Amino acid sequence: MSFEMIDLPYEQNALEPYISANTMSYHYGKHYKTYIDNLNKLIVGTKFEKMSLEEIIGESAKKPEYASIFNNAAQAWNHEFFWNSMSPNGGGEPITELKDMIVRDFGSVEKFKEEFKAAAVSQFGSGWAWLVEDAGKLKIMKTGNADTPLAHGLRPILTVDVWEHAYYLDYQNRRADFVSAFLEHLINW
Ligand code: MN
């Protein structure tokens, strides 16, 4: 099977002024597209050809001989999850059920935001920050490069992309400002 790009759930300029249409056109139209295109080339004639994205991630994770397939499949999945982790009407308070869990596991929504931001800012080099569920408990984690909670048996709930391509055109080196904008204005609870 050949993978196709998912549609963005909003227009490329819908997240302005926090993420510009220019950033989205490169991020969605070039970076994300390249992961999908590369994956489609890499799986031709392999056992991965008939698998879902999640199955490819599970089968290729932690296997050096499949590193390229894992990297491209995981980046395709991570980006699709990231597009849906944002909304033009994002920010504000979490929906009630999630808010209750956040208060239970982090103390308060503010405390969650502080810890999430610290994880996103401290991820050295390229990667992702995540809110995940681990056996019924919410946790924050960060992953490097293409790594994804799916490869660790955890259920992702929200993510922010902290590769420089996600924010450099709009924020240059100010990753913390980008993460704050994500948390305050874009996060899709
Ligand atoms: Mn990205």
XYZ file of N, CA and C and ligand atoms in Angstrom:
568
model
N 0.843 -1.195 0.000
C 0.000 0.000 0.000
C 0.873 1.239 0.000
N 0.354 2.246 -0.604
C 1.097 3.506 -0.679
C 0.415 4.522 0.245
N 1.224 5.245 0.978
C 0.656 6.215 1.921
C 0.428 7.547 1.240
N -0.631 8.214 1.666
C -0.924 9.550 1.160
C -0.891 10.536 2.304
N -0.556 11.773 1.994
C -0.573 12.822 3.012
C -2.011 13.018 3.498
N -2.189 13.189 4.800
C -3.518 13.591 5.266
C -3.685 15.086 5.004
N -4.920 15.511 4.850
C -5.181 16.947 4.729
C -4.934 17.612 6.074
N -4.432 18.839 6.039
C -4.389 19.614 7.282
C -5.825 19.856 7.734
N -6.084 19.808 9.055
C -7.460 20.046 9.522
C -7.835 21.532 9.556
N -7.022 22.391 8.926
C -7.276 23.837 8.870
C -6.453 24.372 7.703
N -6.720 25.626 7.325
C -5.952 26.249 6.255
C -4.518 26.522 6.716
N -3.599 26.654 5.746
C -2.194 26.859 6.114
C -1.949 28.171 6.851
N -2.861 29.138 6.662
C -2.683 30.419 7.373
C -3.533 30.509 8.639
N -4.216 29.419 8.989
C -5.205 29.474 10.078
C -4.570 29.604 11.461
N -3.284 29.279 11.581
C -2.642 29.326 12.896
C -1.865 30.631 13.094
N -1.983 31.544 12.126
C -1.331 32.842 12.291
C -2.014 33.608 13.409
N -1.316 34.468 14.145
C 0.090 34.853 13.951
C 1.087 33.919 14.657
N 0.613 32.834 15.231
C 1.503 32.019 16.070
C 2.379 31.088 15.237
N 1.829 30.574 14.126
C 2.623 29.845 13.138
C 2.210 30.399 11.776
N 3.184 30.903 11.042
C 2.877 31.565 9.773
C 2.524 30.565 8.676
N 1.808 31.060 7.669
C 1.505 30.243 6.491
C 2.800 29.802 5.815
N 3.815 30.647 5.871
C 5.113 30.291 5.277
C 5.707 29.067 5.971
N 5.706 29.080 7.311
C 6.194 27.906 8.050
C 5.360 26.678 7.703
N 4.034 26.828 7.688
C 3.179 25.663 7.414
C 3.389 25.136 6.008
N 3.644 26.030 5.054
C 3.823 25.548 3.688
C 5.096 24.713 3.573
N 6.153 25.105 4.262
C 7.368 24.285 4.275
C 7.185 23.027 5.112
N 6.588 23.201 6.285
C 6.499 22.084 7.226
C 5.579 20.986 6.680
N 4.411 21.392 6.238
C 3.446 20.412 5.696
C 3.827 20.007 4.267
N 4.071 20.992 3.425
C 4.247 20.737 2.002
C 5.604 20.191 1.607
N 6.624 20.397 2.447
C 7.976 19.907 2.117
C 8.443 18.835 3.103
N 8.532 19.193 4.387
C 9.097 18.235 5.359
C 8.210 17.002 5.506
N 6.954 17.214 5.832
C 6.029 16.088 6.012
C 5.898 15.292 4.709
N 5.784 15.973 3.593
C 5.666 15.296 2.299
C 6.868 14.396 2.035
N 8.054 14.874 2.406
C 9.272 14.089 2.164
C 9.254 12.792 2.963
N 8.765 12.841 4.205
C 8.682 11.602 5.002
C 7.746 10.589 4.334
N 6.611 11.057 3.862
C 5.657 10.166 3.186
C 6.264 9.613 1.890
N 6.864 10.484 1.104
C 7.462 10.043 -0.173
C 8.580 9.037 0.075
N 9.448 9.349 1.045
C 10.565 8.432 1.341
C 10.045 7.077 1.820
N 9.056 7.113 2.704
C 8.506 5.869 3.228
C 7.952 5.013 2.083
N 7.194 5.652 1.184
C 6.614 4.900 0.065
C 7.695 4.245 -0.793
N 8.819 4.943 -0.972
C 9.921 4.347 -1.757
C 10.567 3.197 -0.989
N 10.753 3.395 0.323
C 11.502 2.406 1.116
C 10.757 1.087 1.301
N 9.418 1.129 1.295
C 8.675 -0.109 1.609
C 8.352 -0.948 0.372
N 8.628 -0.423 -0.798
C 8.322 -1.185 -2.022
C 9.026 -2.546 -1.975
N 8.249 -3.596 -2.149
C 8.830 -4.939 -2.208
C 9.276 -5.495 -0.864
N 8.888 -4.848 0.243
C 9.260 -5.352 1.573
C 8.020 -5.860 2.305
N 8.259 -6.482 3.445
C 7.144 -6.974 4.263
C 6.290 -5.829 4.814
N 6.827 -4.599 4.755
C 6.117 -3.442 5.306
C 5.045 -2.912 4.351
N 5.085 -3.396 3.111
C 4.253 -2.805 2.061
C 2.763 -2.852 2.379
N 2.320 -3.886 3.088
C 0.880 -4.017 3.335
C 0.484 -3.596 4.752
N 1.411 -3.022 5.495
C 1.135 -2.665 6.890
C 0.605 -1.236 7.018
N -0.099 -0.991 8.126
C -0.484 0.376 8.476
C 0.749 1.106 9.012
N 0.621 2.424 9.121
C 1.720 3.223 9.676
C 2.091 2.735 11.075
N 1.081 2.480 11.900
C 1.333 2.024 13.273
C 2.030 0.667 13.282
N 1.617 -0.221 12.379
C 2.257 -1.544 12.303
C 3.707 -1.423 11.852
N 3.964 -0.545 10.895
C 5.352 -0.357 10.438
C 6.212 0.154 11.594
N 5.684 1.116 12.356
C 6.440 1.653 13.493
C 6.750 0.536 14.484
N 5.750 -0.260 14.807
C 5.951 -1.347 15.765
C 6.962 -2.380 15.285
N 6.916 -2.690 14.002
C 7.794 -3.734 13.444
C 9.215 -3.265 13.198
N 9.399 -1.952 13.005
C 10.735 -1.452 12.642
C 11.473 -0.820 13.820
N 10.750 -0.540 14.913
C 11.371 0.151 16.054
C 12.522 -0.665 16.636
N 13.570 0.018 16.979
C 14.726 -0.572 17.669
C 15.409 -1.665 16.844
N 15.214 -1.639 15.528
C 15.914 -2.593 14.663
C 16.789 -1.804 13.696
N 18.100 -1.812 13.940
C 19.003 -0.966 13.144
C 18.857 -1.167 11.637
N 18.547 -2.395 11.215
C 18.450 -2.648 9.772
C 17.236 -1.955 9.154
N 16.275 -1.554 9.979
C 15.091 -0.866 9.467
C 15.043 0.601 9.901
N 16.196 1.155 10.253
C 16.215 2.520 10.815
C 15.591 3.544 9.872
N 15.879 3.467 8.591
C 15.328 4.465 7.651
C 13.813 4.337 7.554
N 13.341 3.104 7.508
C 11.886 2.897 7.443
C 11.237 3.405 8.730
N 11.829 3.069 9.874
C 11.275 3.558 11.137
C 11.242 5.083 11.162
N 12.363 5.712 10.817
C 12.449 7.172 10.903
C 11.379 7.847 10.054
N 11.195 7.377 8.844
C 10.217 8.013 7.955
C 8.786 7.690 8.358
N 8.524 6.459 8.783
C 7.169 6.105 9.235
C 6.812 6.859 10.514
N 7.744 6.904 11.453
C 7.476 7.586 12.721
C 7.303 9.085 12.498
N 8.118 9.657 11.630
C 7.958 11.093 11.361
C 6.627 11.367 10.653
N 6.206 10.494 9.760
C 4.901 10.670 9.124
C 3.803 10.635 10.192
N 3.875 9.644 11.067
C 2.846 9.515 12.112
C 2.895 10.701 13.080
N 4.105 11.046 13.536
C 4.250 12.150 14.496
C 3.683 13.449 13.927
N 3.968 13.708 12.648
C 3.455 14.947 12.054
C 1.942 14.924 11.946
N 1.360 13.798 11.566
C -0.107 13.731 11.473
C -0.733 13.960 12.855
N -0.075 13.433 13.872
C -0.575 13.645 15.236
C -0.408 15.110 15.655
N 0.701 15.708 15.250
C 0.957 17.121 15.560
C -0.051 18.036 14.869
N -0.350 17.787 13.587
C -1.338 18.650 12.912
C -2.637 18.659 13.714
N -2.996 17.486 14.231
C -4.254 17.381 14.980
C -4.132 17.807 16.437
N -2.911 18.062 16.888
C -2.709 18.567 18.255
C -2.875 20.077 18.314
N -3.142 20.691 17.142
C -3.307 22.151 17.091
C -4.652 22.493 16.470
N -5.160 23.662 16.839
C -6.413 24.153 16.282
C -6.355 25.675 16.237
N -6.977 26.284 15.206
C -7.054 27.755 15.178
C -7.792 28.305 16.406
N -8.625 27.456 17.022
C -9.351 27.862 18.237
C -8.762 27.196 19.469
N -7.466 26.894 19.417
C -6.842 26.163 20.511
C -6.522 27.028 21.712
N -5.835 26.414 22.673
C -5.507 27.110 23.915
C -6.637 27.002 24.906
N -6.617 27.867 25.893
C -7.666 27.843 26.912
C -7.536 26.646 27.832
N -8.678 26.217 28.324
C -8.708 25.141 29.322
C -8.949 23.789 28.663
N -8.369 22.721 29.210
C -8.657 21.381 28.686
C -10.125 21.029 28.893
N -10.623 20.103 28.053
C -11.965 19.580 28.272
C -12.019 18.888 29.644
N -13.210 18.817 30.209
C -13.354 18.451 31.622
C -12.649 17.158 32.006
N -12.878 16.089 31.231
C -12.330 14.786 31.611
C -10.808 14.823 31.642
N -10.217 15.442 30.623
C -8.753 15.546 30.561
C -8.247 16.472 31.664
N -8.977 17.549 31.902
C -8.569 18.478 32.959
C -8.515 17.766 34.313
N -9.500 16.952 34.580
C -9.512 16.215 35.853
C -8.284 15.320 35.970
N -7.925 14.660 34.864
C -6.754 13.783 34.882
C -5.464 14.583 35.044
N -5.406 15.755 34.395
C -4.214 16.600 34.499
C -4.044 17.091 35.932
N -5.136 17.523 36.538
C -5.068 17.996 37.930
C -4.654 16.850 38.853
N -5.198 15.654 38.587
C -4.847 14.480 39.398
C -3.354 14.157 39.293
N -2.800 14.221 38.060
C -1.439 13.716 37.838
C -0.349 14.792 37.862
N -0.726 16.063 37.665
C 0.283 17.133 37.677
C 0.021 18.177 38.757
N -1.142 18.163 39.372
C -1.462 19.141 40.414
C -2.354 20.249 39.908
N -2.064 20.772 38.706
C -2.881 21.828 38.112
C -2.539 21.925 36.625
N -3.408 22.617 35.877
C -3.137 22.818 34.453
C -1.862 23.654 34.285
N -1.694 24.664 35.154
C -0.491 25.504 35.077
C 0.774 24.688 35.283
N 0.713 23.795 36.263
C 1.882 22.940 36.545
C 2.174 22.028 35.351
N 1.123 21.493 34.752
C 1.306 20.692 33.544
C 2.003 21.500 32.464
N 1.519 22.723 32.239
C 2.114 23.557 31.183
C 3.585 23.835 31.468
N 3.911 24.109 32.715
C 5.318 24.351 33.086
C 6.180 23.139 32.770
N 5.704 21.966 33.157
C 6.503 20.751 32.950
C 6.601 20.400 31.471
N 5.496 20.599 30.747
C 5.502 20.307 29.310
C 6.480 21.240 28.598
N 6.425 22.518 28.970
C 7.318 23.492 28.338
C 8.777 23.172 28.655
N 9.055 22.796 29.892
C 10.429 22.459 30.282
C 10.943 21.272 29.469
N 10.083 20.280 29.242
C 10.491 19.120 28.451
C 10.767 19.534 27.007
N 9.883 20.364 26.449
C 10.029 20.777 25.049
C 11.296 21.614 24.850
N 11.556 22.498 25.803
C 12.711 23.393 25.669
C 14.015 22.635 25.905
N 13.993 21.628 26.764
C 15.229 20.930 27.125
C 15.544 19.746 26.209
N 14.638 19.422 25.278
C 14.975 18.374 24.309
C 16.174 18.846 23.493
N 17.309 18.170 23.639
C 18.527 18.621 22.978
C 18.468 18.272 21.497
N 18.573 19.279 20.642
C 18.490 19.042 19.212
C 17.058 18.777 18.789
N 16.888 18.003 17.731
C 15.568 17.781 17.146
C 14.756 16.779 17.951
N 13.446 16.949 17.948
C 12.604 15.974 18.632
C 11.215 16.501 18.896
N 10.602 15.912 19.905
C 9.187 16.135 20.193
C 8.963 16.151 21.704
N 7.971 16.903 22.160
C 7.492 16.783 23.544
C 6.059 16.252 23.489
N 5.718 15.416 24.465
C 4.445 14.679 24.418
C 3.731 14.684 25.762
N 2.409 14.691 25.698
C 1.584 14.244 26.816
C 1.135 12.841 26.446
N 1.431 11.873 27.314
C 1.089 10.483 27.021
C 0.343 9.878 28.203
N -0.323 8.757 27.904
C -0.945 7.972 28.959
C -0.170 6.671 29.101
N 0.220 6.383 30.328
C 0.991 5.181 30.631
C 0.233 4.438 31.727
N -0.461 3.360 31.326
C -1.241 2.554 32.270
C -2.189 3.419 33.117
N -2.923 4.290 32.437
C -3.939 5.080 33.104
C -3.448 6.370 33.744
N -2.130 6.588 33.736
C -1.572 7.796 34.336
C -0.983 8.693 33.251
N -1.232 9.999 33.366
C -0.679 10.936 32.405
C 0.776 11.225 32.734
N 1.596 11.307 31.678
C 3.004 11.640 31.842
C 3.439 12.554 30.716
N 4.501 13.304 30.986
C 5.136 14.096 29.942
C 6.402 13.370 29.529
N 6.660 13.324 28.228
C 7.930 12.755 27.790
C 8.453 13.543 26.612
N 9.750 13.435 26.382
C 10.333 14.012 25.180
C 11.029 12.896 24.434
N 11.041 13.028 23.097
C 11.708 12.022 22.271
C 12.639 12.740 21.304
N 13.727 12.080 20.953
C 14.700 12.663 20.037
C 14.419 12.254 18.598
N 14.716 13.157 17.673
C 14.594 12.882 16.233
C 13.215 12.320 15.897
N 13.133 11.095 15.345
C 11.834 10.549 14.933
C 11.169 9.717 16.015
N 11.843 9.505 17.128
C 11.306 8.581 18.136
C 9.910 9.020 18.588
N 9.096 8.043 18.933
C 7.672 8.282 19.182
C 7.193 7.409 20.335
N 6.267 7.883 21.148
C 5.757 7.062 22.258
C 5.190 5.719 21.798
N 4.721 5.655 20.554
C 4.178 4.398 20.035
C 5.211 3.283 20.084
N 6.477 3.646 19.930
C 7.551 2.653 19.945
C 7.871 2.203 21.363
N 7.236 2.825 22.369
C 7.494 2.498 23.776
C 6.232 2.022 24.485
N 5.207 1.693 23.701
C 3.980 1.162 24.281
C 3.150 2.179 25.044
N 3.340 3.459 24.738
C 2.593 4.513 25.430
C 1.568 5.123 24.480
N 0.481 5.640 25.045
C -0.566 6.226 24.204
C -0.404 7.747 24.134
N -0.049 8.289 22.973
C 0.094 9.740 22.848
C -1.252 10.450 22.969
N -1.246 11.596 23.618
C -2.458 12.408 23.741
C -2.289 13.743 23.012
N -1.124 14.360 23.171
C -0.821 15.634 22.507
C 0.672 15.692 22.234
N 1.059 16.433 21.176
C 2.494 16.624 20.940
C 2.790 17.987 20.353
N 4.028 18.439 20.575
C 4.556 19.609 19.873
C 5.881 19.215 19.228
N 6.039 19.626 17.993
C 7.249 19.367 17.206
C 8.274 20.440 17.587
N 9.433 20.017 18.072
C 10.474 21.010 18.389
C 11.709 20.874 17.495
N 11.536 20.214 16.335
C 12.576 20.337 15.310
C 12.627 21.822 14.913
N 13.805 22.310 14.568
C 13.903 23.740 14.215
C 12.987 24.100 13.043
N 12.752 23.154 12.105
C 11.905 23.490 10.951
C 10.480 23.848 11.376
N 10.097 23.470 12.596
C 8.737 23.763 13.069
C 8.558 25.233 13.444
N 9.660 25.916 13.762
C 9.499 27.274 14.315
C 10.531 28.296 13.863
N 11.592 27.866 13.163
C 12.718 28.783 12.969
C 12.356 30.009 12.136
N 11.510 29.858 11.114
C 11.151 31.004 10.272
C 10.407 32.060 11.081
N 9.647 31.633 12.087
C 8.836 32.569 12.876
C 9.507 33.008 14.177
N 10.286 32.136 14.771
C 10.821 32.413 16.112
C 12.347 32.359 16.181
N 13.017 32.023 15.055
C 14.458 31.812 15.047
C 14.850 30.860 16.187
N 15.766 31.263 17.060
C 16.229 30.343 18.108
C 15.329 30.333 19.346
N 14.225 31.080 19.325
C 13.411 31.231 20.544
C 12.376 30.092 20.642
N 12.870 28.886 20.879
C 11.978 27.731 20.991
C 10.979 27.914 22.137
N 11.424 28.501 23.228
C 10.525 28.670 24.391
C 9.307 29.520 24.023
N 9.503 30.557 23.192
C 8.370 31.403 22.792
C 7.397 30.622 21.906
N 7.952 29.785 21.037
C 7.106 28.934 20.189
C 6.284 27.971 21.053
N 6.917 27.354 22.029
C 6.198 26.390 22.877
C 5.130 27.107 23.704
N 5.441 28.309 24.180
C 4.428 29.082 24.915
C 3.226 29.397 24.027
N 3.496 29.798 22.782
C 2.396 30.092 21.849
C 1.568 28.837 21.589
N 2.254 27.701 21.459
C 1.538 26.432 21.279
C 0.606 26.176 22.464
N 1.132 26.330 23.671
C 0.336 26.009 24.871
C -0.797 27.003 25.091
N -0.556 28.276 24.802
C -1.554 29.294 25.126
C -2.601 29.488 24.029
N -2.218 29.238 22.770
C -3.098 29.618 21.657
C -3.444 28.517 20.666
N -2.672 27.450 20.645
C -2.861 26.457 19.577
C -3.268 25.072 20.061
N -2.899 24.713 21.277
C -3.088 23.333 21.740
C -4.564 22.934 21.623
N -4.787 21.789 21.017
C -6.141 21.311 20.714
C -6.524 20.240 21.765
N -7.055 20.705 22.870
C -7.425 19.797 23.960
C -8.467 18.793 23.492
Mn 8.294 18.671 11.760
